[in-house]
Short mmCIF file of C-alpha atoms in Angstrom, two decimals:
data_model
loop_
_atom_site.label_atom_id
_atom_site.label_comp_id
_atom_site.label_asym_id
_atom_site.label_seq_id
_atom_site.Cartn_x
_atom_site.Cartn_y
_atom_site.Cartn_z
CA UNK A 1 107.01 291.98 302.00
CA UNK A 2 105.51 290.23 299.09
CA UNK A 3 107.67 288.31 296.94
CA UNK A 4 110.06 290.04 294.03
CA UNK A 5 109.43 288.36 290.79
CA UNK A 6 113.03 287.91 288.96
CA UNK A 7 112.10 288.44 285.19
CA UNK A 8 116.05 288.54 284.49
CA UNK A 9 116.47 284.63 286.17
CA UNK A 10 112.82 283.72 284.26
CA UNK A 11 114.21 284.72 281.05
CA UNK A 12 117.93 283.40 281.55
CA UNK A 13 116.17 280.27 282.18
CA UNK A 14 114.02 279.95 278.81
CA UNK A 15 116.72 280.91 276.66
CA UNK A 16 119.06 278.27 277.77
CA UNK A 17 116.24 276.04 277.22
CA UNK A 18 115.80 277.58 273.59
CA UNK A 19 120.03 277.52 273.38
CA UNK A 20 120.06 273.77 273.75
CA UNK A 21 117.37 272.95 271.38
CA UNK A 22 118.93 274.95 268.70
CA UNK A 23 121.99 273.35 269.29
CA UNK A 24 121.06 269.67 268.86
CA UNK A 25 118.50 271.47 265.64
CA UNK A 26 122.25 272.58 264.29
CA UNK A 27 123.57 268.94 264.97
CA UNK A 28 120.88 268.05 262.28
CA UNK A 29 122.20 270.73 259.96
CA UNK A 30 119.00 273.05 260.59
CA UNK A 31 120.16 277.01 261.37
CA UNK A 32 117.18 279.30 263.05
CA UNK A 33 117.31 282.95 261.24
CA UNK A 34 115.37 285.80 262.94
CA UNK A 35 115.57 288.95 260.74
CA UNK A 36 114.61 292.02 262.26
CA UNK A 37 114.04 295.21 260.07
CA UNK A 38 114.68 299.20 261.59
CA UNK A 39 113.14 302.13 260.06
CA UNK A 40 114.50 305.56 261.22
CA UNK A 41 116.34 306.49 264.11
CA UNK A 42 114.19 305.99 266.75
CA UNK A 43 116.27 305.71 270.07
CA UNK A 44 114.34 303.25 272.12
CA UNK A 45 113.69 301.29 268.85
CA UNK A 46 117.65 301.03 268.77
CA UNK A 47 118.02 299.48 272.15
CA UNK A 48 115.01 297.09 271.44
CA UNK A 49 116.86 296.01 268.34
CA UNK A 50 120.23 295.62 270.01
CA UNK A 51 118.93 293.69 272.84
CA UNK A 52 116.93 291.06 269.79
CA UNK A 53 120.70 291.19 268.29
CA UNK A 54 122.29 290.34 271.29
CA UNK A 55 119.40 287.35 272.47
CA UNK A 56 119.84 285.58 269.43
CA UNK A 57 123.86 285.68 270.19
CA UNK A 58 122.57 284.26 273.43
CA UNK A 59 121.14 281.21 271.78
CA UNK A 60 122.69 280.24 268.56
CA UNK A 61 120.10 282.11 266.30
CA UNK A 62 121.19 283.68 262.89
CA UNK A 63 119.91 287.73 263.20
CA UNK A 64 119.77 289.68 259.76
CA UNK A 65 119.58 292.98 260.61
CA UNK A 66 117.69 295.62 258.10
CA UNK A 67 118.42 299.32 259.12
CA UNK A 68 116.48 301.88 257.13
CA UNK A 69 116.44 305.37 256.47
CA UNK A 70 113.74 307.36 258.45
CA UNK A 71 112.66 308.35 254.59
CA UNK A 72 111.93 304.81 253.37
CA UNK A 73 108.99 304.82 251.37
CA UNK A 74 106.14 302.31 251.82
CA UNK A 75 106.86 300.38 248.61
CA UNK A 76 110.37 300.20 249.67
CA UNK A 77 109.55 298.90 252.94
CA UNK A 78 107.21 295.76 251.88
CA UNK A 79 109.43 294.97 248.79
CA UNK A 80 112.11 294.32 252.00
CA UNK A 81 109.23 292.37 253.69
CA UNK A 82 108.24 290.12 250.40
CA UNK A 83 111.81 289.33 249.92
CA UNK A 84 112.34 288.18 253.54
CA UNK A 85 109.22 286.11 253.08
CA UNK A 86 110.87 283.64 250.44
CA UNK A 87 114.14 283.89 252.26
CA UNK A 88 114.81 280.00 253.39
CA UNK A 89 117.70 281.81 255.65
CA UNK A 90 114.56 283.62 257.74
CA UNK A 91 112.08 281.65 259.70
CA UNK A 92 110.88 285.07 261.91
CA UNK A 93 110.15 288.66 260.73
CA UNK A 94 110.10 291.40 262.85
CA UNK A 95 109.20 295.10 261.53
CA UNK A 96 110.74 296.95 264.74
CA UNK A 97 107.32 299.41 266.25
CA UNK A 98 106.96 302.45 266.22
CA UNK A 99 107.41 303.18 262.32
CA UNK A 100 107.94 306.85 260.96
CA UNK A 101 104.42 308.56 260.48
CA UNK A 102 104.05 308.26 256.88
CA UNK A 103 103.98 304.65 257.09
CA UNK A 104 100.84 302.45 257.81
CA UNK A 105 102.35 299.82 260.33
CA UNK A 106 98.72 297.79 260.02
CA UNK A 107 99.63 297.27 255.60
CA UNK A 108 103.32 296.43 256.92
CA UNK A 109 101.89 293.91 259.63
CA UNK A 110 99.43 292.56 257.35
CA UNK A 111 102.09 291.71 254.35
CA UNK A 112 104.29 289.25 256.57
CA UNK A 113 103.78 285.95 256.10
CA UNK A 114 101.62 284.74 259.27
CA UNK A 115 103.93 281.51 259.62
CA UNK A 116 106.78 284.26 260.20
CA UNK A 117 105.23 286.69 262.04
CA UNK A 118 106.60 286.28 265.40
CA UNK A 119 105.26 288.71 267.26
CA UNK A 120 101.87 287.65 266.84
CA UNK A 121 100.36 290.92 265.11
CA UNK A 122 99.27 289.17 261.78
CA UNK A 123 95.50 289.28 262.38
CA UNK A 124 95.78 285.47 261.07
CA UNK A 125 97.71 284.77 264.30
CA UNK A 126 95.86 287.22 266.33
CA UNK A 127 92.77 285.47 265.22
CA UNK A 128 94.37 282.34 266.29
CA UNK A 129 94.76 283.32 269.52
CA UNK A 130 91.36 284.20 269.83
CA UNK A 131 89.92 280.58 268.99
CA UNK A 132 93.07 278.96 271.53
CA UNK A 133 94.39 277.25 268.47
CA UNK A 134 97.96 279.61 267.93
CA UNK A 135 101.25 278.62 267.04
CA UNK A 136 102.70 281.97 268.25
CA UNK A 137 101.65 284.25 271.34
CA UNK A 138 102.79 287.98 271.46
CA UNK A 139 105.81 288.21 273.38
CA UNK A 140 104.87 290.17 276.35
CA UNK A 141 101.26 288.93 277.02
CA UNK A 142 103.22 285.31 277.25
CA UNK A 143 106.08 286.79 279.02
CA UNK A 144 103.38 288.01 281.85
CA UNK A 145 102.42 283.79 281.64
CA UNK A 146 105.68 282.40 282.32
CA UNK A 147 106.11 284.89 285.36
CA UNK A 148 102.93 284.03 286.74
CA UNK A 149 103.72 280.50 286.28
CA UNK A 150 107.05 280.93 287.66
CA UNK A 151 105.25 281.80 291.19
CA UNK A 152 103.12 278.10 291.12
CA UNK A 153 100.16 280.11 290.70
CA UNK A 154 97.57 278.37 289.49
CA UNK A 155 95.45 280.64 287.47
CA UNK A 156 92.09 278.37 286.82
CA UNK A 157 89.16 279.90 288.71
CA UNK A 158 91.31 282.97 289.99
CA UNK A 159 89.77 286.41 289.50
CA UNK A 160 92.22 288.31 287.13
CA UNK A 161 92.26 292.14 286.10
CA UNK A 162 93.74 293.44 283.61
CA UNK A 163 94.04 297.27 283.27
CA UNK A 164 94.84 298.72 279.51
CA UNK A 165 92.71 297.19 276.20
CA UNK A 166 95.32 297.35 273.83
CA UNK A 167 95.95 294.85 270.85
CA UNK A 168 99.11 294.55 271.89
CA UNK A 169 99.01 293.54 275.29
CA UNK A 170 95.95 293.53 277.09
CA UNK A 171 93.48 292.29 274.91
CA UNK A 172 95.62 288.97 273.95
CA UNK A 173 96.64 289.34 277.81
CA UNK A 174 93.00 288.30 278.69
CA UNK A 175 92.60 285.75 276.44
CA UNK A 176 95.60 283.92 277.50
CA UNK A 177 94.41 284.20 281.31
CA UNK A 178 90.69 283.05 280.01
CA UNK A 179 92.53 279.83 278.26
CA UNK A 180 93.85 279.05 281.26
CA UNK A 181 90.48 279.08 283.11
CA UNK A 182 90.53 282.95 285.00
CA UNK A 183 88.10 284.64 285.26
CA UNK A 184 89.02 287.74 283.35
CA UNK A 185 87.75 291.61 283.90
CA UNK A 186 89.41 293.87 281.84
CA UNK A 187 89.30 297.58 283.03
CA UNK A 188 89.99 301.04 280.71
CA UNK A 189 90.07 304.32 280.83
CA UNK A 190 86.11 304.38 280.73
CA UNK A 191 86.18 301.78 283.68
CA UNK A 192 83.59 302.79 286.79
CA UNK A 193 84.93 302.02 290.08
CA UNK A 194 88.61 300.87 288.62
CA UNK A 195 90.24 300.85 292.43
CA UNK A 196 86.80 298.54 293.79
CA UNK A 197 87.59 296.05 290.10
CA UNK A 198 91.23 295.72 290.68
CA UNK A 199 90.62 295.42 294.78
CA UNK A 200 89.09 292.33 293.42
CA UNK A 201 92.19 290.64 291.69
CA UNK A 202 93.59 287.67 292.84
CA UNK A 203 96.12 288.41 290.03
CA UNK A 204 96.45 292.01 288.42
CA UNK A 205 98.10 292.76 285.17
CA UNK A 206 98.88 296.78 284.63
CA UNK A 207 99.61 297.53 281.31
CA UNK A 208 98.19 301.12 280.97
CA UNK A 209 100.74 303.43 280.46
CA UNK A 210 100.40 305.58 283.15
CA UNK A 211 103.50 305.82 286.07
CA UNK A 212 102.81 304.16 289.31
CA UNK A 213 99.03 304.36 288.77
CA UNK A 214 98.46 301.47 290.59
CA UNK A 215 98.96 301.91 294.46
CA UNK A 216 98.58 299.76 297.66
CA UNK A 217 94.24 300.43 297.62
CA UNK A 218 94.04 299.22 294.55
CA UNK A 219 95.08 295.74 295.74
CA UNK A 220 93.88 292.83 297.60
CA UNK A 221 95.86 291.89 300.23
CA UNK A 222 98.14 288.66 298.60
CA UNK A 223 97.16 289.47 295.37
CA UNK A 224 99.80 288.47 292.35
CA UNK A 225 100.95 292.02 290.82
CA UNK A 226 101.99 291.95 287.35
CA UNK A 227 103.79 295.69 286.03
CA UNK A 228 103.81 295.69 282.14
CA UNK A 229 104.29 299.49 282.25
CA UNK A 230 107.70 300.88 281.09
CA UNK A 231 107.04 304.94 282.50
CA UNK A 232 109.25 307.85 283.38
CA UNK A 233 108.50 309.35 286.82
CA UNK A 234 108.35 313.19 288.04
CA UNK A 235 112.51 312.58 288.29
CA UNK A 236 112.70 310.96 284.82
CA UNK A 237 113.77 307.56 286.44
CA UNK A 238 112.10 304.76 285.09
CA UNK A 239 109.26 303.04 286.73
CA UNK A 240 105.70 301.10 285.46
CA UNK A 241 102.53 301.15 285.79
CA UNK A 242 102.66 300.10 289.51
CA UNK A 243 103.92 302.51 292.42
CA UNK A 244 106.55 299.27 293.26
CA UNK A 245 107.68 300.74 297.02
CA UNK A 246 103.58 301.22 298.18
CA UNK A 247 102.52 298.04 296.53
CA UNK A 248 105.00 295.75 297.44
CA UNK A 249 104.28 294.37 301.05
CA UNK A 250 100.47 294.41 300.33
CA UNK A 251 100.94 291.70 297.41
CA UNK A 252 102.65 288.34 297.23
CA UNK A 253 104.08 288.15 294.52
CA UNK A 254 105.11 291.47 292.53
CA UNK A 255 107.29 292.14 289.32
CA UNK A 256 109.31 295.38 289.27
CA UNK A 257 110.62 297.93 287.06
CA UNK A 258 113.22 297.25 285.22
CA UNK A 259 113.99 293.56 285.66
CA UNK A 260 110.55 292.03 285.31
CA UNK A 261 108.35 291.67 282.38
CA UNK A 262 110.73 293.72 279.73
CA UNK A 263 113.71 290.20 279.97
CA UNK A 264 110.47 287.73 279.22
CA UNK A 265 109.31 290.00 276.61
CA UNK A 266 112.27 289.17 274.08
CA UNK A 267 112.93 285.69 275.26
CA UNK A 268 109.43 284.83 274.27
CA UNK A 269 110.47 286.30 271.07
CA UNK A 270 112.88 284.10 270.64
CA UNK A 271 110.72 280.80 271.92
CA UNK A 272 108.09 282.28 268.84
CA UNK A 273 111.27 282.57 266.43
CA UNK A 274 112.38 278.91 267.52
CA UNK A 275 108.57 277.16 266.75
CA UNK A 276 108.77 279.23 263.72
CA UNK A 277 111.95 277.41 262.31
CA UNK A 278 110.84 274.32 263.48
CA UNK A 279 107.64 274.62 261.80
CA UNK A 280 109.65 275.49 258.44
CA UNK A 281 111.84 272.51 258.76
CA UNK A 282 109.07 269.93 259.29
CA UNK A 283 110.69 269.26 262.97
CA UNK A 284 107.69 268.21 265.22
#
């Protein structure tokens, strides 16, 4: 059986890193603020924002929370965001995705201040990333790093597939395996051959949205199996992009679902939110 990735004990680790430094930043009188703004009612979006709440507990962050009614007008909505941009309290922003319909989450994205912007959507930062001269990543594309790194996998000269082309994930997801010297295929929904591409893979990264698309034949044998997916199956149990129990012995190292990518995902939000602050305060 391949290896079981522990996303929990990868992210555990990084934020006691990131609780440290912020402690010995407060011994210098410097407080890290992460504010993190709600629109609607939006039960997922909840738990997201509970769990950001709860991280920054974890590590000695300041969190000002913004909740706002589903019926918050756009105007309403960036007048929030241009205040917390000349807040010295704030040195991260986060507009909680997805907004209510009416509003145009690209205008929201696109008003916060790129040096706050730590998720990495700003197409400043996103631009950035591009060129391999960023001061922020998005939080699950270098959440997928860290667990890949956790397995002494060196990447350089590896073939690595990545299935799903959003600007989210799997775009900046093959950019940040092509800095690090893969060599990077990434597959869609218009994709010929997807099982032969993926059979290819010395490391796979599934972020497609579809439950337990990935099975055993899409895999070469001791490939690295990365599961971004977060997916309901028939039963309404949760699962990803990978089916986990047929995939698991053919790979050698494999991340499931829960308790692998989603833990990296905010404590790389809360690495971005740290560089952020430092950043503000002139600390190198």
């Amino acid at each position: 059986m391949g290896q079981i990735i522990d996303g929990k004990a990868v992210s555990a680790k990084v934020k006691e890193e990131i609780r440290l430094e912020t402690e010995k930043l407060k011994e210098q009188g410097v407080e890290i603020g992460l504010a993190v703004v709600i629109v609607g009612d939006d039960h997922a979006s909840q738990v997201y924002v509970r769990n950001k709440e709860k991280a920054c507990e974890t590590v000695g962050f300041n969190s000002f929370k913004y909740a706002l009614h589903a019926e918050t007008t756009e105007e309403e909505l960036l007048d929030l965001v241009k205040k917390l941009n000349e807040d010295d309290r704030v040195d991260g922003i986060l507009v909680q995705l997805p907004l209510p319909k009416h509003l145009d989450d690209k205008v929201i994205i696109n008003n916060i201040r790129p040096d706050k912007d730590v998720d990495a959507f700003h197409p400043v930062n996103v631009g950035k990333i591009m060129i391999g001269d960023y001061s922020f990543l998005p939080c699950t594309p270098a959440g997928v790093m860290e667990l890949i790194k956790s397995t002494g996998t060196d990447i350089a000269g590896k073939e690595c597939v990545v299935v799903g082309r959003s600007n989210i994930v799997g775009k900046p997801q093959a950019m940040l395996l092509l800095h690090n010297n893969g060599t990077v295929t990434i597959c869609h929904s218009k994709t010929k051959n997807l099982k032969e591409v993926c059979s290819r893979a010395d490391i796979l990264v599934a972020a497609v949205g579809r439950p337990k698309m990935i099975t055993a034949d899409y895999i070469k044998e001791g490939a690295v199996v990365i599961d971004v997916g977060m997916d309901r199956d028939e039963n309404g149990k949760l699962c990803g992009d990978v089916d986990f129990e047929d995939c698991k012995d053919k790979a050698s190292f494999i991340t499931p679902v829960p308790g692998g990518v989603g833990p990296m995902t905010i404590a790389m939000l809360m690495r971005n939110t740290l560089t952020a602050g430092k950043a503000h305060h002139g600390i190198e």
